[in-house]
Each structure stands twice: as structure tokens, then as C-alpha cells.
Tab-separated table of C-alpha atoms and ligand atoms in Angstrom:
chain	number	residue	atom	x	y	z
A	1	MET	CA	24.564	76.655	10.000
A	2	ARG	CA	26.827	75.059	12.623
A	3	ASP	CA	27.079	77.258	15.681
A	4	ASN	CA	30.763	76.553	16.341
A	5	VAL	CA	31.965	77.906	13.002
A	6	ILE	CA	34.317	80.877	12.760
A	7	ALA	CA	33.667	82.868	9.584
A	8	ILE	CA	35.613	85.640	7.909
A	9	CYS	CA	34.122	88.439	5.862
A	10	PRO	CA	36.830	89.939	3.648
A	11	GLY	CA	36.774	93.019	1.477
A	12	SER	CA	38.423	96.297	0.602
A	13	PHE	CA	35.792	98.325	2.512
A	14	ASP	CA	37.071	101.597	0.990
A	15	PRO	CA	34.934	102.851	2.738
A	16	VAL	CA	32.389	100.618	4.471
A	17	THR	CA	28.788	101.184	3.308
A	18	TYR	CA	25.311	100.222	4.498
A	19	GLY	CA	25.533	97.369	1.988
A	20	HIS	CA	28.602	95.895	3.714
A	21	LEU	CA	27.047	96.416	7.134
A	22	ASP	CA	23.924	94.579	6.057
A	23	ILE	CA	26.018	91.539	5.066
A	24	ILE	CA	28.165	91.751	8.232
A	25	THR	CA	25.107	91.968	10.495
A	26	ARG	CA	23.349	89.049	8.834
A	27	ALA	CA	26.513	86.907	8.866
A	28	ALA	CA	27.134	87.744	12.545
A	29	GLY	CA	23.775	86.139	13.283
A	30	MET	CA	24.761	82.937	11.496
A	31	PHE	CA	28.137	82.132	13.058
A	32	LYS	CA	29.725	81.849	16.490
A	33	LYS	CA	32.319	84.430	15.540
A	34	LEU	CA	32.774	86.652	12.506
A	35	ILE	CA	36.062	88.334	11.633
A	36	VAL	CA	35.809	91.201	9.165
A	37	VAL	CA	39.086	91.224	7.251
A	38	VAL	CA	40.227	94.430	5.592
A	39	ALA	CA	42.393	93.010	2.814
A	40	SER	CA	44.206	94.235	-0.279
A	41	ASN	CA	42.670	93.896	-3.697
A	42	SER	CA	45.558	94.206	-6.152
A	43	SER	CA	43.262	95.615	-8.827
A	44	LYS	CA	42.023	98.530	-6.686
A	45	ASN	CA	43.606	101.759	-5.470
A	46	CYS	CA	42.270	102.546	-2.030
A	47	CYS	CA	41.609	106.089	-0.757
A	48	PHE	CA	41.626	105.095	2.904
A	49	THR	CA	44.567	103.447	4.663
A	50	PRO	CA	43.940	99.924	5.991
A	51	GLU	CA	43.961	101.344	9.531
A	52	GLU	CA	41.352	103.959	8.617
A	53	ARG	CA	39.159	101.314	6.984
A	54	VAL	CA	39.354	99.126	10.098
A	55	GLU	CA	38.438	102.075	12.352
A	56	LEU	CA	35.471	103.086	10.188
A	57	ILE	CA	34.046	99.565	10.336
A	58	LYS	CA	34.620	99.301	14.095
A	59	LYS	CA	32.698	102.531	14.671
A	60	CYS	CA	29.702	101.058	12.844
A	61	ILE	CA	29.490	97.656	14.522
A	62	THR	CA	29.623	98.465	18.229
A	63	ASN	CA	26.274	96.634	18.571
A	64	LEU	CA	27.719	93.302	17.333
A	65	ASP	CA	29.593	91.539	20.119
A	66	ASN	CA	30.757	88.477	18.146
A	67	VAL	CA	32.445	90.510	15.394
A	68	GLU	CA	36.128	91.457	15.229
A	69	VAL	CA	37.740	93.687	12.613
A	70	VAL	CA	41.334	93.162	11.476
A	71	HIS	CA	43.678	94.177	8.692
A	72	TYR	CA	45.545	91.345	6.952
A	73	ASP	CA	47.963	91.809	4.118
A	74	GLY	CA	48.571	88.263	2.899
A	75	LEU	CA	46.496	85.547	1.274
A	76	LEU	CA	43.009	85.250	2.669
A	77	ALA	CA	43.208	81.447	2.523
A	78	ASP	CA	46.247	81.573	4.835
A	79	TYR	CA	44.474	83.914	7.238
A	80	ALA	CA	41.496	81.552	7.367
A	81	ALA	CA	43.825	78.674	8.262
A	82	GLN	CA	45.609	80.785	10.907
A	83	VAL	CA	42.406	81.620	12.780
A	84	GLY	CA	40.616	78.313	12.142
A	85	ALA	CA	37.904	79.903	9.993
A	86	THR	CA	35.985	77.495	7.780
A	87	ALA	CA	33.655	79.942	6.045
A	88	ILE	CA	34.313	83.000	3.900
A	89	ILE	CA	31.292	85.287	3.641
A	90	LYS	CA	30.796	87.361	0.515
A	91	GLY	CA	27.884	89.531	-0.502
A	92	LEU	CA	26.497	89.295	-4.024
A	93	ARG	CA	24.734	92.313	-5.458
A	94	ALA	CA	24.103	91.248	-9.012
A	95	MET	CA	25.038	88.722	-11.660
A	96	SER	CA	27.901	91.043	-12.600
A	97	ASP	CA	29.573	90.275	-9.247
A	98	PHE	CA	29.257	86.568	-9.770
A	99	GLU	CA	32.035	85.628	-12.194
A	100	TYR	CA	34.758	87.326	-10.185
A	101	GLU	CA	33.406	86.038	-6.878
A	102	PHE	CA	33.132	82.515	-8.283
A	103	GLN	CA	36.779	82.639	-9.413
A	104	MET	CA	37.888	83.823	-5.977
A	105	ALA	CA	35.835	81.158	-4.210
A	106	LEU	CA	37.375	78.382	-6.317
A	107	THR	CA	40.882	79.795	-5.865
A	108	ASN	CA	40.449	80.011	-2.114
A	109	ARG	CA	39.230	76.380	-2.043
A	110	LYS	CA	42.362	75.309	-3.957
A	111	LEU	CA	44.567	77.192	-1.513
A	112	ASN	CA	42.750	75.973	1.595
A	113	ASN	CA	40.379	73.040	1.202
A	114	GLU	CA	38.997	73.501	4.721
A	115	VAL	CA	37.250	76.722	3.760
A	116	GLU	CA	33.870	77.172	2.052
A	117	THR	CA	32.720	80.429	0.519
A	118	VAL	CA	29.169	81.318	1.511
A	119	PHE	CA	27.392	83.914	-0.620
A	120	LEU	CA	24.710	86.122	0.888
A	121	THR	CA	22.513	88.007	-1.518
A	122	THR	CA	22.428	91.693	-0.824
A	123	SER	CA	19.258	93.209	0.565
A	124	ALA	CA	17.271	94.780	-2.265
A	125	GLU	CA	17.667	98.343	-0.958
A	126	TYR	CA	21.470	98.122	-1.243
A	127	MET	CA	21.761	96.465	-4.646
A	128	TYR	CA	22.971	99.642	-6.311
A	129	LEU	CA	25.421	100.618	-3.597
A	130	SER	CA	29.212	100.456	-3.873
A	131	SER	CA	32.218	102.074	-2.187
A	132	SER	CA	33.233	103.574	-5.547
A	133	LEU	CA	29.894	105.349	-5.773
A	134	VAL	CA	30.267	106.684	-2.220
A	135	LYS	CA	33.746	108.034	-3.015
A	136	GLU	CA	32.557	109.695	-6.192
A	137	VAL	CA	29.655	111.410	-4.424
A	138	ALA	CA	31.842	112.477	-1.465
A	139	ARG	CA	34.615	113.748	-3.728
A	140	LEU	CA	32.132	115.956	-5.564
A	141	GLY	CA	30.634	117.307	-2.321
A	142	GLY	CA	27.384	115.306	-2.428
A	143	ASP	CA	25.417	113.983	0.526
A	144	ILE	CA	26.406	110.415	1.474
A	145	LYS	CA	23.958	109.879	4.341
A	146	GLU	CA	21.956	107.305	2.366
A	147	PHE	CA	25.107	105.241	1.798
A	148	VAL	CA	27.223	105.361	4.968
A	149	PRO	CA	26.037	105.454	8.619
A	150	PRO	CA	26.410	108.762	10.475
A	151	CYS	CA	29.172	107.360	12.729
A	152	ALA	CA	31.466	106.990	9.698
A	153	ALA	CA	30.061	109.490	7.210
A	154	GLN	CA	31.751	112.554	8.723
A	155	ASP	CA	35.174	110.877	8.537
A	156	VAL	CA	34.556	110.104	4.876
A	157	VAL	CA	33.475	113.678	4.154
A	158	ASN	CA	36.492	115.080	6.046
A	159	LYS	CA	38.845	112.888	4.073
A	160	PHE	CA	37.670	114.306	0.768
A	161	GLU	CA	37.425	117.870	2.080
A	162	ARG	CA	41.060	117.659	3.178
A	163	ASN	CA	41.885	115.920	-0.091
A	164	ASP	CA	44.256	113.571	1.746
A	165	THR	CA	43.298	110.351	-0.004
A	166	HIS	CA	45.731	107.503	0.333
A	167	ASP	CA	45.411	106.244	-3.279
A	168	ARG	CA	47.100	102.877	-3.234
B	201	LIG	O1	35.849	94.225	-1.633
B	201	LIG	P1	36.665	93.530	-2.668
B	201	LIG	O2	37.723	94.459	-3.249
B	201	LIG	O3	35.843	92.903	-3.763
B	201	LIG	O4	37.419	92.332	-1.922
B	201	LIG	C1	38.346	91.536	-2.598
B	201	LIG	C2	39.293	90.870	-1.587
B	201	LIG	C3	40.034	91.944	-0.783
B	201	LIG	C4	38.469	90.016	-0.647
B	201	LIG	C5	40.287	89.978	-2.386
B	201	LIG	O5	41.018	90.768	-3.285
B	201	LIG	C6	41.230	89.225	-1.448
B	201	LIG	O6	40.851	88.192	-0.928
B	201	LIG	N1	42.448	89.764	-1.217
B	201	LIG	C7	43.423	89.182	-0.337
B	201	LIG	C8	44.567	88.534	-1.109
B	201	LIG	C9	44.128	87.185	-1.649
B	201	LIG	O7	43.901	86.256	-0.908
B	201	LIG	N2	44.009	87.111	-2.970
B	201	LIG	C10	43.550	85.923	-3.656
B	201	LIG	C11	42.033	85.942	-3.753
B	201	LIG	S1	41.424	84.481	-4.485
């Protein structure tokens, strides 16, 4: 991997999980700079506001000094061009992720032909993990410590205890 490349790692991160953090940590080791982009997925309703999602990620990555976390509301391909990023990092958990991710990768290449999507396979211990699962467990009062680091887990629990989910 070229060491002067700026990469972006986009996602909904609603909320961030150990699975996301595994991908972010591994990608941070591959590129000069990694920008984690909290973006909107038009097919998902998010429980956490974009600002809350950014804060939760920041709390979990204080050990990574080449990683920034931002919220961006437009097209990812435009954001990549704005910051000079030439790689988009996505994690793949299973074949079921692939079709959708493949479509997004090709669309992003059409919109910005300077940018390559790089897929990292998830670590085996996080293959099952998703933000939806975390929300379901938290909503029903279950223990999420296996899914979300302690620095963020309490905020997630509080959110569901207060029942103040953002839902859009
Ligand atoms: O974690 P997710 O929900 O799978 O991430 C999907 C996300 C947010 C990366 C995708 O929906 C996205 O890139 N949204 C930004 C708007 C955009 O560029 N849409 C076109 C994608 S090809």
C-alpha cells in the first residue's frame, strides 16, 4: 500500500461496534491518514444523531493518531475528492454483504474515477456482529459488552434507557 494515500472509511456506525473498530484499526495501519466518515444511508433509520455517532467513535479511537472522524451529509465520492482521498475502505463480513458493497464500489468509481474501494475481510470473531444486533440487545436491556467497547457502551445503554432514539 502506498504510504502517502489518504483513505476514508464510511459507514452509518449506528452505533460503532468492535467489528467497525477492527476494520478502522487495521486500515489505520495501512494508510498515511484515515478519515472515518459518518454518512447517511438512505435505506436506514438511525437511532443516534450524526454528532452522537461521531463522538462515540472518537471515544474509542484515542489510541490512533492518524485517524480523524467527521460527519458528511453529501455524496461520499464528492467528499473523497474534497479531501484528496483515493481509497474507500469497507469491511466485508459475509457473502451477503458483497452484492450491495460491489454496487456501491462501482457507483463510487463512476462518480469519482480517482477513488478505489478496498475491501477488508472482517476478523472471524466479529463476523456475526452488526449495529442492528447491538441496538436490539440494548433496547431489550441485554448486556452489550461483547459488542461495543466500555468507553461507548454506557452511552448506548443510556440512550435506550432514556428511550430518546433519534430514528431517522
Ligand atoms: O454502514 P452502512 O450503512 O452500510 O454504510 C453505507 C454508507 C453510509 C457508506 C453509504 O450509504 C454512503 O456512502 N452514503 C453516503 C451517500 C452516498 O454517497 N451514496 C451513494 C453510495 S454509492
